[in-house]
Structure formats: C-alpha cells, structure tokens
mmCIF file with all atom_site columns, C-alpha atoms in Angstrom:
data_model
loop_
_atom_site.group_PDB
_atom_site.id
_atom_site.type_symbol
_atom_site.label_atom_id
_atom_site.label_alt_id
_atom_site.label_comp_id
_atom_site.label_asym_id
_atom_site.label_entity_id
_atom_site.label_seq_id
_atom_site.pdbx_PDB_ins_code
_atom_site.Cartn_x
_atom_site.Cartn_y
_atom_site.Cartn_z
_atom_site.occupancy
_atom_site.B_iso_or_equiv
_atom_site.pdbx_formal_charge
_atom_site.auth_seq_id
_atom_site.auth_comp_id
_atom_site.auth_asym_id
_atom_site.auth_atom_id
_atom_site.pdbx_PDB_model_num
ATOM 1   C CA . GLN A 1 1   ? 36.175 -21.353 58.574 1.00 53.00 ? 15  GLN A CA 1
ATOM 2   C CA . PHE A 1 2   ? 32.492 -22.311 58.857 1.00 52.00 ? 16  PHE A CA 1
ATOM 3   C CA . LEU A 1 3   ? 30.890 -25.323 57.117 1.00 53.00 ? 17  LEU A CA 1
ATOM 4   C CA . GLY A 1 4   ? 33.861 -25.530 54.774 1.00 60.00 ? 18  GLY A CA 1
ATOM 5   C CA . LEU A 1 5   ? 33.563 -21.864 53.821 1.00 64.00 ? 19  LEU A CA 1
ATOM 6   C CA . LYS A 1 6   ? 36.625 -19.713 54.430 1.00 68.00 ? 20  LYS A CA 1
ATOM 7   C CA . TRP A 1 7   ? 36.258 -16.138 55.630 1.00 70.00 ? 21  TRP A CA 1
ATOM 8   C CA . GLN A 1 8   ? 39.366 -13.989 55.527 1.00 74.00 ? 22  GLN A CA 1
ATOM 9   C CA . ASP A 1 9   ? 39.676 -10.216 55.889 1.00 76.00 ? 23  ASP A CA 1
ATOM 10  C CA . GLY A 1 10  ? 35.893 -9.916  55.905 1.00 74.00 ? 24  GLY A CA 1
ATOM 11  C CA . ARG A 1 11  ? 35.482 -11.762 52.616 1.00 81.00 ? 25  ARG A CA 1
ATOM 12  C CA . HIS A 1 12  ? 34.413 -15.235 51.570 1.00 83.00 ? 26  HIS A CA 1
ATOM 13  C CA . GLN A 1 13  ? 36.530 -16.844 48.879 1.00 86.00 ? 27  GLN A CA 1
ATOM 14  C CA . ILE A 1 14  ? 36.509 -20.231 47.236 1.00 88.00 ? 28  ILE A CA 1
ATOM 15  C CA . PRO A 1 15  ? 39.321 -22.159 48.970 1.00 86.00 ? 29  PRO A CA 1
ATOM 16  C CA . LEU A 1 16  ? 42.374 -22.712 46.782 1.00 88.00 ? 30  LEU A CA 1
ATOM 17  C CA . ASN A 1 17  ? 42.251 -26.483 47.323 1.00 88.00 ? 31  ASN A CA 1
ATOM 18  C CA . ALA A 1 18  ? 38.649 -26.523 46.002 1.00 89.00 ? 32  ALA A CA 1
ATOM 19  C CA . ILE A 1 19  ? 39.681 -24.472 42.952 1.00 92.00 ? 33  ILE A CA 1
ATOM 20  C CA . ASN A 1 20  ? 42.563 -26.868 42.275 1.00 94.00 ? 34  ASN A CA 1
ATOM 21  C CA . LYS A 1 21  ? 40.339 -29.953 42.606 1.00 93.00 ? 35  LYS A CA 1
ATOM 22  C CA . ILE A 1 22  ? 37.706 -28.512 40.265 1.00 94.00 ? 36  ILE A CA 1
ATOM 23  C CA . THR A 1 23  ? 40.185 -27.394 37.611 1.00 95.00 ? 37  THR A CA 1
ATOM 24  C CA . ALA A 1 24  ? 41.897 -30.810 37.688 1.00 96.00 ? 38  ALA A CA 1
ATOM 25  C CA . MET A 1 25  ? 38.631 -32.671 37.017 1.00 94.00 ? 39  MET A CA 1
ATOM 26  C CA . SER A 1 26  ? 38.313 -34.536 33.734 1.00 94.00 ? 40  SER A CA 1
ATOM 27  C CA . PRO A 1 27  ? 35.159 -34.251 31.645 1.00 92.00 ? 41  PRO A CA 1
ATOM 28  C CA . PRO A 1 28  ? 32.417 -36.549 32.958 1.00 89.00 ? 42  PRO A CA 1
ATOM 29  C CA . THR A 1 29  ? 31.849 -39.803 31.112 1.00 86.00 ? 43  THR A CA 1
ATOM 30  C CA . SER A 1 30  ? 28.492 -40.712 32.643 1.00 85.00 ? 44  SER A CA 1
ATOM 31  C CA . LYS A 1 31  ? 25.317 -39.215 33.995 1.00 82.00 ? 45  LYS A CA 1
ATOM 32  C CA . LYS A 1 32  ? 26.464 -39.942 37.560 1.00 86.00 ? 46  LYS A CA 1
ATOM 33  C CA . GLU A 1 33  ? 29.830 -38.199 37.040 1.00 89.00 ? 47  GLU A CA 1
ATOM 34  C CA . THR A 1 34  ? 28.035 -35.199 35.533 1.00 88.00 ? 48  THR A CA 1
ATOM 35  C CA . GLN A 1 35  ? 25.757 -34.959 38.557 1.00 88.00 ? 49  GLN A CA 1
ATOM 36  C CA . ALA A 1 36  ? 28.775 -35.180 40.879 1.00 90.00 ? 50  ALA A CA 1
ATOM 37  C CA . PHE A 1 37  ? 30.555 -32.405 38.958 1.00 92.00 ? 51  PHE A CA 1
ATOM 38  C CA . LEU A 1 38  ? 27.464 -30.187 39.138 1.00 92.00 ? 52  LEU A CA 1
ATOM 39  C CA . GLY A 1 39  ? 27.257 -30.817 42.879 1.00 91.00 ? 53  GLY A CA 1
ATOM 40  C CA . VAL A 1 40  ? 30.856 -29.737 43.424 1.00 91.00 ? 54  VAL A CA 1
ATOM 41  C CA . VAL A 1 41  ? 30.669 -26.568 41.325 1.00 92.00 ? 55  VAL A CA 1
ATOM 42  C CA . GLY A 1 42  ? 27.110 -25.836 42.455 1.00 91.00 ? 56  GLY A CA 1
ATOM 43  C CA . PHE A 1 43  ? 28.335 -25.484 46.031 1.00 89.00 ? 57  PHE A CA 1
ATOM 44  C CA . GLN A 1 44  ? 30.264 -22.403 44.852 1.00 90.00 ? 58  GLN A CA 1
ATOM 45  C CA . ARG A 1 45  ? 27.468 -20.940 42.688 1.00 90.00 ? 59  ARG A CA 1
ATOM 46  C CA . MET A 1 46  ? 27.063 -17.754 44.746 1.00 89.00 ? 60  MET A CA 1
ATOM 47  C CA . HIS A 1 47  ? 30.475 -16.678 43.407 1.00 91.00 ? 61  HIS A CA 1
ATOM 48  C CA . ILE A 1 48  ? 29.536 -17.214 39.758 1.00 92.00 ? 62  ILE A CA 1
ATOM 49  C CA . PRO A 1 49  ? 27.452 -14.642 37.867 1.00 90.00 ? 63  PRO A CA 1
ATOM 50  C CA . ASN A 1 50  ? 24.958 -16.389 35.539 1.00 88.00 ? 64  ASN A CA 1
ATOM 51  C CA . TYR A 1 51  ? 25.741 -19.820 36.984 1.00 90.00 ? 65  TYR A CA 1
ATOM 52  C CA . SER A 1 52  ? 22.429 -21.329 35.847 1.00 88.00 ? 66  SER A CA 1
ATOM 53  C CA . LEU A 1 53  ? 22.889 -20.038 32.324 1.00 89.00 ? 67  LEU A CA 1
ATOM 54  C CA . ILE A 1 54  ? 26.407 -21.483 32.111 1.00 91.00 ? 68  ILE A CA 1
ATOM 55  C CA . VAL A 1 55  ? 25.391 -24.964 33.299 1.00 90.00 ? 69  VAL A CA 1
ATOM 56  C CA . SER A 1 56  ? 22.086 -25.059 31.381 1.00 88.00 ? 70  SER A CA 1
ATOM 57  C CA . PRO A 1 57  ? 23.510 -27.397 28.668 1.00 87.00 ? 71  PRO A CA 1
ATOM 58  C CA . TYR A 1 58  ? 23.790 -30.103 31.341 1.00 83.00 ? 72  TYR A CA 1
ATOM 59  C CA . HIS A 1 59  ? 20.059 -30.031 31.831 1.00 76.00 ? 73  HIS A CA 1
ATOM 60  C CA . GLN A 1 60  ? 19.283 -30.953 28.238 1.00 66.00 ? 74  GLN A CA 1
ATOM 61  C CA . PRO A 1 61  ? 17.322 -34.213 27.923 1.00 50.00 ? 75  PRO A CA 1
ATOM 62  C CA . VAL A 1 62  ? 20.237 -36.308 26.654 1.00 48.00 ? 76  VAL A CA 1
ATOM 63  C CA . ALA A 1 63  ? 22.794 -35.081 29.196 1.00 51.00 ? 77  ALA A CA 1
ATOM 64  C CA . LEU A 1 64  ? 21.017 -35.796 32.483 1.00 54.00 ? 78  LEU A CA 1
ATOM 65  C CA . HIS A 1 65  ? 17.460 -36.916 31.879 1.00 55.00 ? 79  HIS A CA 1
ATOM 66  C CA . GLY A 1 66  ? 17.956 -39.722 29.381 1.00 55.00 ? 80  GLY A CA 1
ATOM 67  C CA . LYS A 1 67  ? 18.146 -43.382 30.233 1.00 60.00 ? 81  LYS A CA 1
ATOM 68  C CA . LYS A 1 68  ? 21.207 -44.730 32.011 1.00 59.00 ? 82  LYS A CA 1
ATOM 69  C CA . ASN A 1 69  ? 23.008 -45.745 28.817 1.00 58.00 ? 83  ASN A CA 1
ATOM 70  C CA . ASP A 1 70  ? 21.927 -42.682 26.808 1.00 66.00 ? 84  ASP A CA 1
ATOM 71  C CA . PHE A 1 71  ? 24.611 -40.352 28.180 1.00 72.00 ? 85  PHE A CA 1
ATOM 72  C CA . LYS A 1 72  ? 25.952 -38.101 25.465 1.00 74.00 ? 86  LYS A CA 1
ATOM 73  C CA . TRP A 1 73  ? 28.619 -35.399 25.727 1.00 79.00 ? 87  TRP A CA 1
ATOM 74  C CA . ASP A 1 74  ? 27.942 -32.754 23.078 1.00 84.00 ? 88  ASP A CA 1
ATOM 75  C CA . PRO A 1 75  ? 30.053 -29.662 22.294 1.00 90.00 ? 89  PRO A CA 1
ATOM 76  C CA . GLU A 1 76  ? 27.642 -27.540 24.375 1.00 90.00 ? 90  GLU A CA 1
ATOM 77  C CA . GLN A 1 77  ? 28.337 -29.608 27.492 1.00 89.00 ? 91  GLN A CA 1
ATOM 78  C CA . ARG A 1 78  ? 32.093 -29.532 26.804 1.00 92.00 ? 92  ARG A CA 1
ATOM 79  C CA . GLN A 1 79  ? 32.024 -25.736 26.446 1.00 95.00 ? 93  GLN A CA 1
ATOM 80  C CA . ALA A 1 80  ? 29.987 -25.363 29.661 1.00 93.00 ? 94  ALA A CA 1
ATOM 81  C CA . PHE A 1 81  ? 32.431 -27.672 31.466 1.00 95.00 ? 95  PHE A CA 1
ATOM 82  C CA . GLU A 1 82  ? 35.422 -25.540 30.460 1.00 96.00 ? 96  GLU A CA 1
ATOM 83  C CA . GLN A 1 83  ? 33.609 -22.251 31.098 1.00 96.00 ? 97  GLN A CA 1
ATOM 84  C CA . ILE A 1 84  ? 32.452 -23.110 34.618 1.00 95.00 ? 98  ILE A CA 1
ATOM 85  C CA . LYS A 1 85  ? 35.982 -24.236 35.530 1.00 96.00 ? 99  LYS A CA 1
ATOM 86  C CA . GLU A 1 86  ? 37.318 -20.905 34.231 1.00 96.00 ? 100 GLU A CA 1
ATOM 87  C CA . GLU A 1 87  ? 34.671 -19.006 36.209 1.00 94.00 ? 101 GLU A CA 1
ATOM 88  C CA . ILE A 1 88  ? 35.688 -20.866 39.383 1.00 94.00 ? 102 ILE A CA 1
ATOM 89  C CA . VAL A 1 89  ? 39.313 -19.790 38.870 1.00 95.00 ? 103 VAL A CA 1
ATOM 90  C CA . HIS A 1 90  ? 38.300 -16.134 38.424 1.00 94.00 ? 104 HIS A CA 1
ATOM 91  C CA . ALA A 1 91  ? 35.504 -16.055 41.011 1.00 91.00 ? 105 ALA A CA 1
ATOM 92  C CA . VAL A 1 92  ? 35.260 -12.890 43.072 1.00 86.00 ? 106 VAL A CA 1
ATOM 93  C CA . ALA A 1 93  ? 35.431 -12.853 46.850 1.00 87.00 ? 107 ALA A CA 1
ATOM 94  C CA . LEU A 1 94  ? 32.092 -12.117 48.489 1.00 89.00 ? 108 LEU A CA 1
ATOM 95  C CA . GLY A 1 95  ? 31.831 -9.532  51.236 1.00 85.00 ? 109 GLY A CA 1
ATOM 96  C CA . LEU A 1 96  ? 30.228 -9.744  54.651 1.00 84.00 ? 110 LEU A CA 1
ATOM 97  C CA . VAL A 1 97  ? 26.924 -7.959  55.083 1.00 85.00 ? 111 VAL A CA 1
ATOM 98  C CA . GLN A 1 98  ? 27.525 -4.630  56.793 1.00 85.00 ? 112 GLN A CA 1
ATOM 99  C CA . ALA A 1 99  ? 24.911 -2.597  58.627 1.00 87.00 ? 113 ALA A CA 1
ATOM 100 C CA . GLY A 1 100 ? 24.756 1.145   59.015 1.00 88.00 ? 114 GLY A CA 1
ATOM 101 C CA . GLN A 1 101 ? 23.044 4.250   57.727 1.00 89.00 ? 115 GLN A CA 1
ATOM 102 C CA . ASP A 1 102 ? 25.856 5.050   55.312 1.00 92.00 ? 116 ASP A CA 1
ATOM 103 C CA . VAL A 1 103 ? 25.977 1.565   53.791 1.00 91.00 ? 117 VAL A CA 1
ATOM 104 C CA . LYS A 1 104 ? 24.029 1.296   50.539 1.00 92.00 ? 118 LYS A CA 1
ATOM 105 C CA . ASN A 1 105 ? 22.564 -1.980  49.298 1.00 91.00 ? 119 ASN A CA 1
ATOM 106 C CA . VAL A 1 106 ? 22.169 -2.343  45.544 1.00 90.00 ? 120 VAL A CA 1
ATOM 107 C CA . LEU A 1 107 ? 20.219 -5.186  43.935 1.00 91.00 ? 121 LEU A CA 1
ATOM 108 C CA . TYR A 1 108 ? 20.872 -5.763  40.237 1.00 89.00 ? 122 TYR A CA 1
ATOM 109 C CA . THR A 1 109 ? 18.339 -7.862  38.354 1.00 91.00 ? 123 THR A CA 1
ATOM 110 C CA . ALA A 1 110 ? 17.971 -9.097  34.796 1.00 88.00 ? 124 ALA A CA 1
ATOM 111 C CA . ALA A 1 111 ? 15.405 -11.184 32.972 1.00 87.00 ? 125 ALA A CA 1
ATOM 112 C CA . GLU A 1 112 ? 16.965 -13.435 30.364 1.00 77.00 ? 126 GLU A CA 1
ATOM 113 C CA . GLU A 1 113 ? 15.515 -16.136 28.161 1.00 76.00 ? 127 GLU A CA 1
ATOM 114 C CA . ASN A 1 114 ? 16.945 -18.839 30.435 1.00 73.00 ? 128 ASN A CA 1
ATOM 115 C CA . GLY A 1 115 ? 15.539 -17.208 33.568 1.00 79.00 ? 129 GLY A CA 1
ATOM 116 C CA . PRO A 1 116 ? 16.155 -14.367 35.986 1.00 85.00 ? 130 PRO A CA 1
ATOM 117 C CA . THR A 1 117 ? 19.521 -13.410 37.451 1.00 86.00 ? 131 THR A CA 1
ATOM 118 C CA . TRP A 1 118 ? 20.293 -11.093 40.320 1.00 89.00 ? 132 TRP A CA 1
ATOM 119 C CA . SER A 1 119 ? 23.203 -9.951  42.426 1.00 90.00 ? 133 SER A CA 1
ATOM 120 C CA . LEU A 1 120 ? 23.405 -8.058  45.699 1.00 91.00 ? 134 LEU A CA 1
ATOM 121 C CA . TRP A 1 121 ? 26.144 -5.491  46.292 1.00 90.00 ? 135 TRP A CA 1
ATOM 122 C CA . GLN A 1 122 ? 27.015 -3.195  49.187 1.00 91.00 ? 136 GLN A CA 1
ATOM 123 C CA . LYS A 1 123 ? 28.786 0.114   48.994 1.00 90.00 ? 137 LYS A CA 1
ATOM 124 C CA . ALA A 1 124 ? 30.244 1.571   52.179 1.00 85.00 ? 138 ALA A CA 1
ATOM 125 C CA . PRO A 1 125 ? 31.533 5.125   52.562 1.00 87.00 ? 139 PRO A CA 1
ATOM 126 C CA . GLY A 1 126 ? 34.895 5.498   50.845 1.00 86.00 ? 140 GLY A CA 1
ATOM 127 C CA . GLU A 1 127 ? 34.345 2.592   48.449 1.00 84.00 ? 141 GLU A CA 1
ATOM 128 C CA . THR A 1 128 ? 34.148 3.499   44.792 1.00 83.00 ? 142 THR A CA 1
ATOM 129 C CA . ARG A 1 129 ? 32.782 0.250   43.393 1.00 82.00 ? 143 ARG A CA 1
ATOM 130 C CA . GLY A 1 130 ? 31.198 -1.681  46.220 1.00 86.00 ? 144 GLY A CA 1
ATOM 131 C CA . ARG A 1 131 ? 31.473 -5.349  47.158 1.00 87.00 ? 145 ARG A CA 1
ATOM 132 C CA . PRO A 1 132 ? 29.410 -8.249  45.868 1.00 88.00 ? 146 PRO A CA 1
ATOM 133 C CA . LEU A 1 133 ? 27.546 -10.234 48.502 1.00 89.00 ? 147 LEU A CA 1
ATOM 134 C CA . GLY A 1 134 ? 26.378 -12.917 46.084 1.00 88.00 ? 148 GLY A CA 1
ATOM 135 C CA . PHE A 1 135 ? 25.158 -13.852 42.619 1.00 88.00 ? 149 PHE A CA 1
ATOM 136 C CA . TRP A 1 136 ? 22.017 -15.892 41.971 1.00 85.00 ? 150 TRP A CA 1
ATOM 137 C CA . SER A 1 137 ? 20.261 -17.273 38.919 1.00 83.00 ? 151 SER A CA 1
ATOM 138 C CA . ARG A 1 138 ? 17.530 -19.757 38.040 1.00 76.00 ? 152 ARG A CA 1
#
C-alpha cells in the first residue's frame, strides 16, 4: 500500500472499503456535498474510462457554480451520480509499467465534443489483450 493505493499481484485496484463507501453514499443535497462526492470519486478517476464525460453534468452552472442557495439536482446529475457509482464498482485493475524490448505500449486517443480522452495500455509477450495502465479525460 502506498498513499492509500493498494498494489496486489502487480496491479492497482480500488480498495473494497472505498468502493463500499462510495456506493453507500446518498445523493448530494448541497453544493458542498457535491464537491465532496466529486473529490472522493475523482481520486479514483484513472480507473474510469471517460470520467470527465460522466461527471460533466456536475459542472453545469446551476449544479456547482450558482450561488450558495441555488443548488439544484436535475435528472442529469442524478444519472451521473448513479453511473459513476456503477463505474467504480466495475472499475478495472491497472497494471504496473513494465520495461523491456518485447513489451508494447499502446496509446488510444479520442476527440469527443466534451474533450479528449486517452488510455495507455501495455501488452507483454503471451498476453492476448494487454493491461490498462490508466484512463484520462478532460
């Protein structure tokens, strides 16, 4: 374990206690609670493909940028809340970076209307699919 991150069998997984805490969370009822929720799930964002796209409804003017008493929870925020919790439950384990001539690094990129996304994978000899090292989005 390093900085709260668990490494086991050469892979980094979201700890089960973190998954349980996130899935047990109730929908936020204020701007401050929304920011706290985003902080908790954002810490695990490298495990979540298209993280920024999923949480983009939280960055709408009414959700986080309005005045203190203007907090509003629309269906888009509710759907994003449920989806990100589901993604946390099904998050893939990330592999350790391996070095060597036979190890292939593959960078996948995409440009979407909400911004770019990319993921880095490694494929070692004998592996058919490869291992994700991380997912990023803006």
